[in-house]
Short mmCIF file of C-alpha atoms in Angstrom, two decimals:
data_model
loop_
_atom_site.label_atom_id
_atom_site.label_comp_id
_atom_site.label_asym_id
_atom_site.label_seq_id
_atom_site.Cartn_x
_atom_site.Cartn_y
_atom_site.Cartn_z
CA MET A 282 21.16 18.71 11.80
CA ASN A 283 23.57 21.72 12.79
CA PHE A 284 23.67 23.76 16.18
CA ARG A 285 22.13 26.48 13.89
CA ASN A 286 19.25 24.46 12.42
CA SER A 287 18.37 22.73 15.87
CA LEU A 288 18.21 26.15 17.73
CA GLY A 289 15.36 27.41 15.08
CA ILE A 290 13.05 24.98 15.58
CA LEU A 291 13.48 25.40 19.57
CA ALA A 292 12.37 28.92 19.06
CA ILE A 293 9.24 28.28 16.39
CA ALA A 294 8.15 25.24 19.30
CA VAL A 295 9.20 27.74 22.53
CA THR A 296 7.40 30.86 20.82
CA LEU A 297 4.47 28.31 19.87
CA ALA A 298 3.94 26.75 22.64
CA PRO A 299 1.95 29.34 24.94
CA LEU A 300 -0.11 29.45 22.21
CA PRO A 301 -4.06 27.83 23.44
CA ALA A 302 -6.06 25.33 22.12
CA ASN A 303 -9.13 25.95 20.70
CA ALA A 304 -11.58 26.60 22.72
CA VAL A 305 -14.38 23.45 23.89
CA GLN A 306 -17.85 24.22 23.83
CA ASN A 307 -19.54 22.80 26.82
CA TYR A 308 -23.39 21.37 26.33
CA VAL A 309 -25.81 20.49 29.03
CA ALA A 310 -29.29 18.68 27.71
CA MET A 311 -31.95 19.69 29.89
CA PRO A 312 -35.64 18.36 29.89
CA LEU A 313 -38.28 21.19 28.56
CA GLY A 314 -41.42 19.49 29.25
CA GLY A 315 -43.76 19.55 27.55
CA LEU A 316 -47.50 20.18 27.50
CA GLY A 317 -49.06 17.62 28.71
CA GLY A 318 -49.47 15.30 26.78
CA SER A 319 -47.02 11.94 26.50
CA THR A 320 -44.44 12.99 24.54
CA SER A 321 -42.29 16.51 23.15
CA TYR A 322 -39.56 17.20 20.95
CA GLY A 323 -37.17 20.11 20.03
CA VAL A 324 -36.32 20.87 16.84
CA GLY A 325 -34.49 24.86 16.86
CA LEU A 326 -32.31 26.38 19.50
CA ASN A 327 -31.64 30.03 18.71
CA ALA A 328 -28.03 32.21 20.05
CA ILE A 329 -30.12 33.60 22.63
CA GLY A 330 -31.23 29.97 24.35
CA GLN A 331 -34.21 29.95 23.36
CA THR A 332 -35.68 26.18 22.07
CA THR A 333 -38.68 25.83 19.91
CA GLY A 334 -40.60 22.10 19.30
CA GLY A 335 -43.46 20.22 19.48
CA SER A 336 -45.31 17.91 22.32
CA PHE A 337 -48.62 16.65 22.48
CA THR A 338 -51.26 18.11 24.30
CA ALA A 339 -53.08 16.75 27.23
CA GLY A 340 -54.59 13.02 26.00
CA ASP A 341 -51.81 12.99 22.80
CA ALA A 342 -55.48 15.38 21.43
CA ALA A 343 -53.08 17.63 18.95
CA VAL A 344 -49.84 18.76 19.08
CA HIS A 345 -48.59 22.15 19.02
CA ALA A 346 -45.59 24.12 18.70
CA PHE A 347 -43.59 25.70 21.64
CA ARG A 348 -41.06 27.82 22.55
CA HIS A 349 -39.22 27.64 25.64
CA SER A 350 -37.66 30.91 26.82
CA GLY A 351 -35.44 29.30 30.13
CA ALA A 352 -38.11 29.78 32.61
CA ALA A 353 -41.25 29.10 30.61
CA MET A 354 -42.61 27.42 27.54
CA VAL A 355 -44.62 29.36 25.49
CA ASP A 356 -47.90 27.22 23.18
CA LEU A 357 -47.62 28.39 19.93
CA GLY A 358 -50.58 25.96 18.35
CA THR A 359 -51.17 24.93 15.84
CA LEU A 360 -48.96 26.17 13.26
#
C-alpha cells in the first residue's frame, strides 16, 4: 500500500470516528398492580406510556380490561 492510499484511509477513519453510535433504548419494567384478583397481565403500550391489559377482579370472579396511565389503573369492565 502506498502513502497516498494510507493517507486516504486515515482521512476516512478520522472523518467517521466522531459519528455517534445508534442510540440504545432503555426500558424499565414496573409492576402495575391489579384489580383485586390474583393475576393481571399487560397486553399493549402506546406512545404516551399508557398500558392496557387484563386483570382478575376480587375473588377471581371475572377478568376485566384495564388501562394504566402511570398513576392510576382504570377498570374498563368486560369487553
